[in-house]
Amino acid sequence: MPTIVYVHGNGNKIASDRLRGEWDRALFGRDMGARSRMAYWAPVLHPSPLGAVEADEIQQLPVSPLESFVPESPPPDEFTAELLFEAGDKARQLEPWLRDLVYTGDAIVDGENTAPPVSSPFEALPLPRPLRQAAFRELVKRTFKDVYAYFFDNRGDAMRQVLRNTLAGLDGPVVVVGHSLGSIIAYDVLREPAFAGLNVPLLITAGSPLGVTEVQDLVVRPLQVPAPVAQWRNVSDFRDLVALDHTIRPEFSPAARCADLAVINDSWNHHGIGEYLATVAVRQPILQIFQQ
């Protein structure tokens, strides 16, 4: 009998069982009880759950989140200094994008260009990997606090441990659904040798930043479909600015086990998990597995 495991995204959340029930109803139309589990890592960073019915996935930004870019140590030479200046300038250029993400993500006008972005804003920088990571670190430090905690503040293993515990003891088919930062946690854990024998017929990543080079620099490498995963479906709305780069198939091997699918997510920021779970691209393959 299959089980579905959810891995939620950024920010504090309502209580675990209520959150799991909301995901169930969005996907299946009913509460799935013991057949669904929520990898509820929010308490690692947020001691008390939210009381609201819904929770934003996006951290609120200050008025000017990227007014300056300050490297952690002085550049050793003029060439490095110039590269860091370019990184800082690029970060400052991202400020309008960040404001759009949080405050006006749903202000899409008729006639917009619906083609997916070719790359993330930082990927255009001709920076060596350490400096690209420094620029990315500064960006997430000022905006997405949970992402910063996961990658740079020694909280990542505690967050991954929640998913490890959730998967423990499951021996039947397991469908894993990761949203936003949850998709990163899901990928990193499923790449661990301890889970190589798990039966995961389907991994769904929704609104995922795993296509972004700066994220790929920091997750488990080489970039591969996790061993237990038979099929990986990556879904995103092209207007979802958290995803940034909407494809994983070109970088993760084998490509035959990956699929990138464009869907419509009409939540206010085009990133809401309920809207992703209700799409045909997500619901149909999961329901087929649960009907077997």
mmCIF file of C-alpha atoms in Angstrom:
data_model
loop_
_atom_site.group_PDB
_atom_site.id
_atom_site.type_symbol
_atom_site.label_atom_id
_atom_site.label_comp_id
_atom_site.label_asym_id
_atom_site.label_seq_id
_atom_site.Cartn_x
_atom_site.Cartn_y
_atom_site.Cartn_z
ATOM 1 C CA MET A 1 0.000 0.000 0.000
ATOM 2 C CA PRO A 2 1.570 3.330 -1.046
ATOM 3 C CA THR A 3 2.281 6.187 1.360
ATOM 4 C CA ILE A 4 2.762 9.843 0.459
ATOM 5 C CA VAL A 5 5.331 11.969 2.282
ATOM 6 C CA TYR A 6 5.157 15.751 2.081
ATOM 7 C CA VAL A 7 8.079 18.110 2.710
ATOM 8 C CA HIS A 8 6.894 21.683 3.230
ATOM 9 C CA GLY A 9 8.705 24.854 2.201
ATOM 10 C CA ASN A 10 9.956 28.112 3.731
ATOM 11 C CA GLY A 11 8.524 29.852 6.736
ATOM 12 C CA ASN A 12 6.568 28.948 9.824
ATOM 13 C CA LYS A 13 3.503 26.740 9.432
ATOM 14 C CA ILE A 14 0.256 25.753 11.118
ATOM 15 C CA ALA A 15 0.381 22.612 13.297
ATOM 16 C CA SER A 16 1.685 19.499 11.575
ATOM 17 C CA ASP A 17 -1.515 17.454 11.372
ATOM 18 C CA ARG A 18 -3.575 20.416 10.149
ATOM 19 C CA LEU A 19 -0.957 21.173 7.520
ATOM 20 C CA ARG A 20 -0.880 17.547 6.370
ATOM 21 C CA GLY A 21 -4.675 17.561 6.129
ATOM 22 C CA GLU A 22 -4.656 20.699 3.977
ATOM 23 C CA TRP A 23 -2.168 19.125 1.571
ATOM 24 C CA ASP A 24 -4.252 15.923 1.488
ATOM 25 C CA ARG A 25 -7.450 17.772 0.651
ATOM 26 C CA ALA A 26 -5.764 19.832 -2.065
ATOM 27 C CA LEU A 27 -4.364 16.693 -3.669
ATOM 28 C CA PHE A 28 -6.852 13.888 -2.917
ATOM 29 C CA GLY A 29 -9.967 15.823 -1.921
ATOM 30 C CA ARG A 30 -9.993 14.175 1.526
ATOM 31 C CA ASP A 31 -7.828 13.487 4.553
ATOM 32 C CA MET A 32 -5.698 10.408 3.861
ATOM 33 C CA GLY A 33 -5.028 9.593 7.514
ATOM 34 C CA ALA A 34 -2.148 7.152 8.030
ATOM 35 C CA ARG A 35 -1.454 6.956 4.307
ATOM 36 C CA SER A 36 0.082 10.438 4.315
ATOM 37 C CA ARG A 37 2.861 11.954 6.400
ATOM 38 C CA MET A 38 4.238 15.464 6.766
ATOM 39 C CA ALA A 39 7.984 15.934 7.231
ATOM 40 C CA TYR A 40 7.323 18.855 9.562
ATOM 41 C CA TRP A 41 10.687 20.563 9.973
ATOM 42 C CA ALA A 42 9.292 24.022 10.834
ATOM 43 C CA PRO A 43 9.919 23.592 14.613
ATOM 44 C CA VAL A 44 13.654 23.372 13.941
ATOM 45 C CA LEU A 45 13.530 27.113 13.233
ATOM 46 C CA HIS A 46 10.091 28.202 14.513
ATOM 47 C CA PRO A 47 9.246 27.030 18.069
ATOM 48 C CA SER A 48 5.513 27.820 17.944
ATOM 49 C CA PRO A 49 3.253 26.954 14.992
ATOM 50 C CA LEU A 50 1.120 29.589 13.331
ATOM 51 C CA GLY A 51 -2.496 29.840 14.352
ATOM 52 C CA ALA A 52 -3.664 31.176 10.984
ATOM 53 C CA VAL A 53 -5.390 28.889 8.512
ATOM 54 C CA GLU A 54 -2.873 29.696 5.823
ATOM 55 C CA ALA A 55 0.817 30.497 6.006
ATOM 56 C CA ASP A 56 2.912 32.474 3.549
ATOM 57 C CA GLU A 57 5.812 30.569 2.059
ATOM 58 C CA ILE A 58 7.817 33.766 1.591
ATOM 59 C CA GLN A 59 9.680 35.662 4.256
ATOM 60 C CA GLN A 60 8.699 39.353 4.421
ATOM 61 C CA LEU A 61 11.455 41.585 3.132
ATOM 62 C CA PRO A 62 12.736 44.865 4.552
ATOM 63 C CA VAL A 63 12.194 47.993 2.454
ATOM 64 C CA SER A 64 15.616 47.717 0.888
ATOM 65 C CA PRO A 65 16.989 44.183 1.283
ATOM 66 C CA LEU A 66 20.046 44.564 -0.936
ATOM 67 C CA GLU A 67 21.368 48.070 -0.370
ATOM 68 C CA SER A 68 24.912 46.820 -0.107
ATOM 69 C CA PHE A 69 26.989 43.736 -0.633
ATOM 70 C CA VAL A 70 29.694 43.241 2.004
ATOM 71 C CA PRO A 71 32.051 40.275 1.569
ATOM 72 C CA GLU A 72 32.985 38.433 4.764
ATOM 73 C CA SER A 73 36.710 39.013 4.229
ATOM 74 C CA PRO A 74 38.727 41.593 2.244
ATOM 75 C CA PRO A 75 39.425 40.561 -1.351
ATOM 76 C CA PRO A 76 43.036 39.385 -1.776
ATOM 77 C CA ASP A 77 43.723 41.152 -5.066
ATOM 78 C CA GLU A 78 42.320 43.659 -7.557
ATOM 79 C CA PHE A 79 40.866 40.972 -9.830
ATOM 80 C CA THR A 80 38.893 39.403 -6.975
ATOM 81 C CA ALA A 81 37.821 42.844 -5.782
ATOM 82 C CA GLU A 82 36.430 43.614 -9.228
ATOM 83 C CA LEU A 83 34.516 40.334 -9.299
ATOM 84 C CA LEU A 84 33.063 40.998 -5.860
ATOM 85 C CA PHE A 85 32.049 44.486 -6.953
ATOM 86 C CA GLU A 86 30.241 42.924 -9.924
ATOM 87 C CA ALA A 87 28.536 40.455 -7.547
ATOM 88 C CA GLY A 88 27.416 43.285 -5.294
ATOM 89 C CA ASP A 89 26.159 45.279 -8.237
ATOM 90 C CA LYS A 90 24.242 42.219 -9.445
ATOM 91 C CA ALA A 91 22.741 41.758 -5.975
ATOM 92 C CA ARG A 92 21.559 45.364 -5.943
ATOM 93 C CA GLN A 93 19.987 44.816 -9.353
ATOM 94 C CA LEU A 94 17.947 41.982 -7.806
ATOM 95 C CA GLU A 95 16.140 44.299 -5.405
ATOM 96 C CA PRO A 96 13.218 45.004 -7.781
ATOM 97 C CA TRP A 97 12.897 41.261 -8.409
ATOM 98 C CA LEU A 98 12.747 40.552 -4.677
ATOM 99 C CA ARG A 99 10.108 43.211 -4.113
ATOM 100 C CA ASP A 100 8.060 41.771 -6.953
ATOM 101 C CA LEU A 101 8.368 38.323 -5.413
ATOM 102 C CA VAL A 102 6.953 39.326 -2.053
ATOM 103 C CA TYR A 103 4.629 42.209 -2.732
ATOM 104 C CA THR A 104 3.518 42.087 -6.373
ATOM 105 C CA GLY A 105 4.081 38.522 -7.499
ATOM 106 C CA ASP A 106 0.547 38.334 -8.834
ATOM 107 C CA ALA A 107 0.669 41.557 -10.823
ATOM 108 C CA ILE A 108 0.965 39.838 -14.198
ATOM 109 C CA VAL A 109 -0.384 41.825 -17.127
ATOM 110 C CA ASP A 110 -1.987 40.529 -20.298
ATOM 111 C CA GLY A 111 0.495 39.839 -23.035
ATOM 112 C CA GLU A 112 3.359 38.927 -20.701
ATOM 113 C CA ASN A 113 6.192 36.822 -21.998
ATOM 114 C CA THR A 114 5.414 33.341 -20.699
ATOM 115 C CA ALA A 115 8.668 31.735 -21.823
ATOM 116 C CA PRO A 116 10.702 30.373 -18.879
ATOM 117 C CA PRO A 117 13.837 32.285 -17.896
ATOM 118 C CA VAL A 118 17.006 30.820 -19.372
ATOM 119 C CA SER A 119 18.920 31.137 -16.115
ATOM 120 C CA SER A 120 18.894 32.687 -12.681
ATOM 121 C CA PRO A 121 20.028 36.323 -12.195
ATOM 122 C CA PHE A 122 23.399 35.238 -10.818
ATOM 123 C CA GLU A 123 24.161 32.679 -13.527
ATOM 124 C CA ALA A 124 25.042 35.456 -15.949
ATOM 125 C CA LEU A 125 27.951 36.471 -13.717
ATOM 126 C CA PRO A 126 31.338 35.149 -14.888
ATOM 127 C CA LEU A 127 32.286 34.308 -11.287
ATOM 128 C CA PRO A 128 34.247 31.329 -10.026
ATOM 129 C CA ARG A 129 32.181 29.034 -7.830
ATOM 130 C CA PRO A 130 33.385 30.376 -4.412
ATOM 131 C CA LEU A 131 32.485 33.959 -5.321
ATOM 132 C CA ARG A 132 29.172 32.915 -6.845
ATOM 133 C CA GLN A 133 28.402 31.156 -3.563
ATOM 134 C CA ALA A 134 29.352 34.299 -1.644
ATOM 135 C CA ALA A 135 26.908 36.369 -3.673
ATOM 136 C CA PHE A 136 24.159 33.771 -3.229
ATOM 137 C CA ARG A 137 24.856 33.541 0.498
ATOM 138 C CA GLU A 138 24.466 37.295 0.874
ATOM 139 C CA LEU A 139 21.201 37.224 -1.059
ATOM 140 C CA VAL A 140 19.511 34.508 1.004
ATOM 141 C CA LYS A 141 20.857 35.933 4.284
ATOM 142 C CA ARG A 142 18.886 39.112 3.603
ATOM 143 C CA THR A 143 15.736 37.471 2.244
ATOM 144 C CA PHE A 144 14.964 33.780 2.799
ATOM 145 C CA LYS A 145 15.948 33.086 6.394
ATOM 146 C CA ASP A 146 15.110 29.388 6.330
ATOM 147 C CA VAL A 147 17.173 28.833 3.181
ATOM 148 C CA TYR A 148 20.081 30.626 4.846
ATOM 149 C CA ALA A 149 19.696 28.459 7.948
ATOM 150 C CA TYR A 150 19.677 25.305 5.828
ATOM 151 C CA PHE A 151 22.768 26.042 3.771
ATOM 152 C CA PHE A 152 24.876 28.364 5.910
ATOM 153 C CA ASP A 153 23.808 28.275 9.575
ATOM 154 C CA ASN A 154 24.368 24.618 10.494
ATOM 155 C CA ARG A 155 20.652 23.805 10.695
ATOM 156 C CA GLY A 156 20.465 21.743 7.536
ATOM 157 C CA ASP A 157 21.143 18.379 9.148
ATOM 158 C CA ALA A 158 18.428 18.888 11.758
ATOM 159 C CA MET A 159 15.981 19.724 8.977
ATOM 160 C CA ARG A 160 17.042 16.666 6.984
ATOM 161 C CA GLN A 161 16.722 14.489 10.093
ATOM 162 C CA VAL A 162 13.023 15.271 10.240
ATOM 163 C CA LEU A 163 12.570 13.750 6.781
ATOM 164 C CA ARG A 164 14.805 10.793 7.671
ATOM 165 C CA ASN A 165 12.594 10.084 10.686
ATOM 166 C CA THR A 166 9.447 10.462 8.571
ATOM 167 C CA LEU A 167 10.711 7.930 6.026
ATOM 168 C CA ALA A 168 11.934 5.483 8.659
ATOM 169 C CA GLY A 169 10.080 2.181 8.611
ATOM 170 C CA LEU A 170 8.310 2.748 5.286
ATOM 171 C CA ASP A 171 8.868 -0.268 3.068
ATOM 172 C CA GLY A 172 6.028 -0.021 0.556
ATOM 173 C CA PRO A 173 5.888 2.420 -2.356
ATOM 174 C CA VAL A 174 6.516 5.981 -1.137
ATOM 175 C CA VAL A 175 5.577 9.061 -3.145
ATOM 176 C CA VAL A 176 7.558 12.120 -2.027
ATOM 177 C CA VAL A 177 6.322 15.668 -2.660
ATOM 178 C CA GLY A 178 8.685 18.553 -1.888
ATOM 179 C CA HIS A 179 7.703 22.217 -2.156
ATOM 180 C CA SER A 180 10.196 25.085 -2.456
ATOM 181 C CA LEU A 181 12.950 24.546 0.156
ATOM 182 C CA GLY A 182 11.278 21.222 0.895
ATOM 183 C CA SER A 183 12.315 20.022 -2.555
ATOM 184 C CA ILE A 184 15.962 20.658 -1.654
ATOM 185 C CA ILE A 185 15.601 18.752 1.618
ATOM 186 C CA ALA A 186 13.902 15.876 -0.219
ATOM 187 C CA TYR A 187 16.626 15.705 -2.849
ATOM 188 C CA ASP A 188 19.495 15.767 -0.348
ATOM 189 C CA VAL A 189 17.968 13.066 1.872
ATOM 190 C CA LEU A 190 16.973 10.754 -0.974
ATOM 191 C CA ARG A 191 20.536 10.968 -2.299
ATOM 192 C CA GLU A 192 21.840 9.482 0.975
ATOM 193 C CA PRO A 193 23.038 5.858 0.671
ATOM 194 C CA ALA A 194 20.797 4.812 3.563
ATOM 195 C CA PHE A 195 17.723 5.362 1.367
ATOM 196 C CA ALA A 196 19.041 3.741 -1.810
ATOM 197 C CA GLY A 197 16.788 0.716 -1.228
ATOM 198 C CA LEU A 198 13.605 2.722 -0.632
ATOM 199 C CA ASN A 199 10.877 2.249 -3.254
ATOM 200 C CA VAL A 200 10.011 5.746 -4.521
ATOM 201 C CA PRO A 201 8.026 5.387 -7.745
ATOM 202 C CA LEU A 202 7.551 9.153 -7.952
ATOM 203 C CA LEU A 203 9.266 12.286 -6.650
ATOM 204 C CA ILE A 204 7.388 15.556 -7.207
ATOM 205 C CA THR A 205 9.172 18.877 -6.766
ATOM 206 C CA ALA A 206 6.958 21.958 -6.985
ATOM 207 C CA GLY A 207 8.121 25.568 -7.137
ATOM 208 C CA SER A 208 11.636 24.238 -6.708
ATOM 209 C CA PRO A 209 14.884 26.214 -6.968
ATOM 210 C CA LEU A 210 16.879 23.045 -7.758
ATOM 211 C CA GLY A 211 17.388 24.238 -11.328
ATOM 212 C CA VAL A 212 19.381 27.253 -10.134
ATOM 213 C CA THR A 213 23.164 26.970 -10.433
ATOM 214 C CA GLU A 214 23.790 28.643 -7.067
ATOM 215 C CA VAL A 215 21.588 26.031 -5.370
ATOM 216 C CA GLN A 216 23.151 23.202 -7.356
ATOM 217 C CA ASP A 217 26.529 24.353 -6.019
ATOM 218 C CA LEU A 218 25.359 23.520 -2.485
ATOM 219 C CA VAL A 219 23.276 20.330 -2.717
ATOM 220 C CA VAL A 220 24.575 16.755 -2.893
ATOM 221 C CA ARG A 221 26.709 16.259 -5.973
ATOM 222 C CA PRO A 222 27.105 14.937 -8.574
ATOM 223 C CA LEU A 223 23.679 16.058 -9.744
ATOM 224 C CA GLN A 224 21.748 12.818 -10.126
ATOM 225 C CA VAL A 225 18.235 11.511 -9.790
ATOM 226 C CA PRO A 226 18.227 9.901 -6.318
ATOM 227 C CA ALA A 227 18.800 6.149 -6.534
ATOM 228 C CA PRO A 228 15.396 5.087 -5.111
ATOM 229 C CA VAL A 229 13.430 7.426 -7.419
ATOM 230 C CA ALA A 230 11.945 5.816 -10.524
ATOM 231 C CA GLN A 231 10.520 9.048 -11.948
ATOM 232 C CA TRP A 232 11.097 12.689 -11.002
ATOM 233 C CA ARG A 233 8.505 15.300 -12.017
ATOM 234 C CA ASN A 234 9.466 18.932 -11.550
ATOM 235 C CA VAL A 235 6.520 21.317 -11.897
ATOM 236 C CA SER A 236 6.453 25.110 -11.885
ATOM 237 C CA ASP A 237 4.499 28.097 -13.062
ATOM 238 C CA PHE A 238 6.757 30.274 -15.220
ATOM 239 C CA ARG A 239 5.666 33.228 -13.068
ATOM 240 C CA ASP A 240 6.906 31.527 -9.885
ATOM 241 C CA LEU A 241 9.983 33.599 -9.055
ATOM 242 C CA VAL A 242 11.168 31.191 -6.357
ATOM 243 C CA ALA A 243 11.875 28.578 -9.003
ATOM 244 C CA LEU A 244 13.958 31.096 -11.048
ATOM 245 C CA ASP A 245 15.239 28.374 -13.396
ATOM 246 C CA HIS A 246 12.365 26.038 -14.217
ATOM 247 C CA THR A 247 14.239 22.997 -15.507
ATOM 248 C CA ILE A 248 16.177 20.204 -13.832
ATOM 249 C CA ARG A 249 16.366 17.776 -16.748
ATOM 250 C CA PRO A 250 19.416 19.359 -18.425
ATOM 251 C CA GLU A 251 21.579 19.017 -15.290
ATOM 252 C CA PHE A 252 20.359 15.929 -13.394
ATOM 253 C CA SER A 253 21.101 12.496 -14.803
ATOM 254 C CA PRO A 254 19.776 10.257 -16.131
ATOM 255 C CA ALA A 255 17.590 12.710 -18.024
ATOM 256 C CA ALA A 256 15.198 9.907 -18.988
ATOM 257 C CA ARG A 257 13.969 9.764 -15.373
ATOM 258 C CA CYS A 258 13.334 13.549 -15.193
ATOM 259 C CA ALA A 259 10.464 15.604 -16.540
ATOM 260 C CA ASP A 260 9.946 19.385 -16.349
ATOM 261 C CA LEU A 261 6.291 20.423 -16.606
ATOM 262 C CA ALA A 262 4.809 23.898 -16.867
ATOM 263 C CA VAL A 263 1.580 24.340 -14.877
ATOM 264 C CA ILE A 264 -0.743 27.203 -13.974
ATOM 265 C CA ASN A 265 -0.549 28.368 -10.358
ATOM 266 C CA ASP A 266 -2.864 31.322 -9.806
ATOM 267 C CA SER A 267 -2.032 31.891 -6.132
ATOM 268 C CA TRP A 268 -1.069 35.481 -5.302
ATOM 269 C CA ASN A 269 2.635 34.796 -5.816
ATOM 270 C CA HIS A 270 2.234 31.828 -8.210
ATOM 271 C CA HIS A 271 4.049 29.697 -5.634
ATOM 272 C CA GLY A 272 1.278 28.381 -3.359
ATOM 273 C CA ILE A 273 1.409 24.664 -2.638
ATOM 274 C CA GLY A 274 -2.356 24.126 -2.696
ATOM 275 C CA GLU A 275 -2.557 25.361 -6.269
ATOM 276 C CA TYR A 276 0.383 23.174 -7.289
ATOM 277 C CA LEU A 277 -1.150 20.057 -5.725
ATOM 278 C CA ALA A 278 -4.422 20.628 -7.593
ATOM 279 C CA THR A 279 -2.785 20.625 -11.037
ATOM 280 C CA VAL A 280 -3.271 17.654 -13.349
ATOM 281 C CA ALA A 281 0.501 17.225 -13.723
ATOM 282 C CA VAL A 282 0.774 16.546 -9.977
ATOM 283 C CA ARG A 283 -2.532 14.856 -9.145
ATOM 284 C CA GLN A 284 -2.832 12.439 -12.052
ATOM 285 C CA PRO A 285 0.359 10.371 -11.584
ATOM 286 C CA ILE A 286 -0.078 10.296 -7.800
ATOM 287 C CA LEU A 287 -3.692 9.141 -7.989
ATOM 288 C CA GLN A 288 -2.680 6.422 -10.465
ATOM 289 C CA ILE A 289 -0.171 5.067 -7.947
ATOM 290 C CA PHE A 290 -2.728 5.156 -5.113
ATOM 291 C CA GLN A 291 -5.330 3.355 -7.227
ATOM 292 C CA GLN A 292 -3.059 0.407 -7.929
#
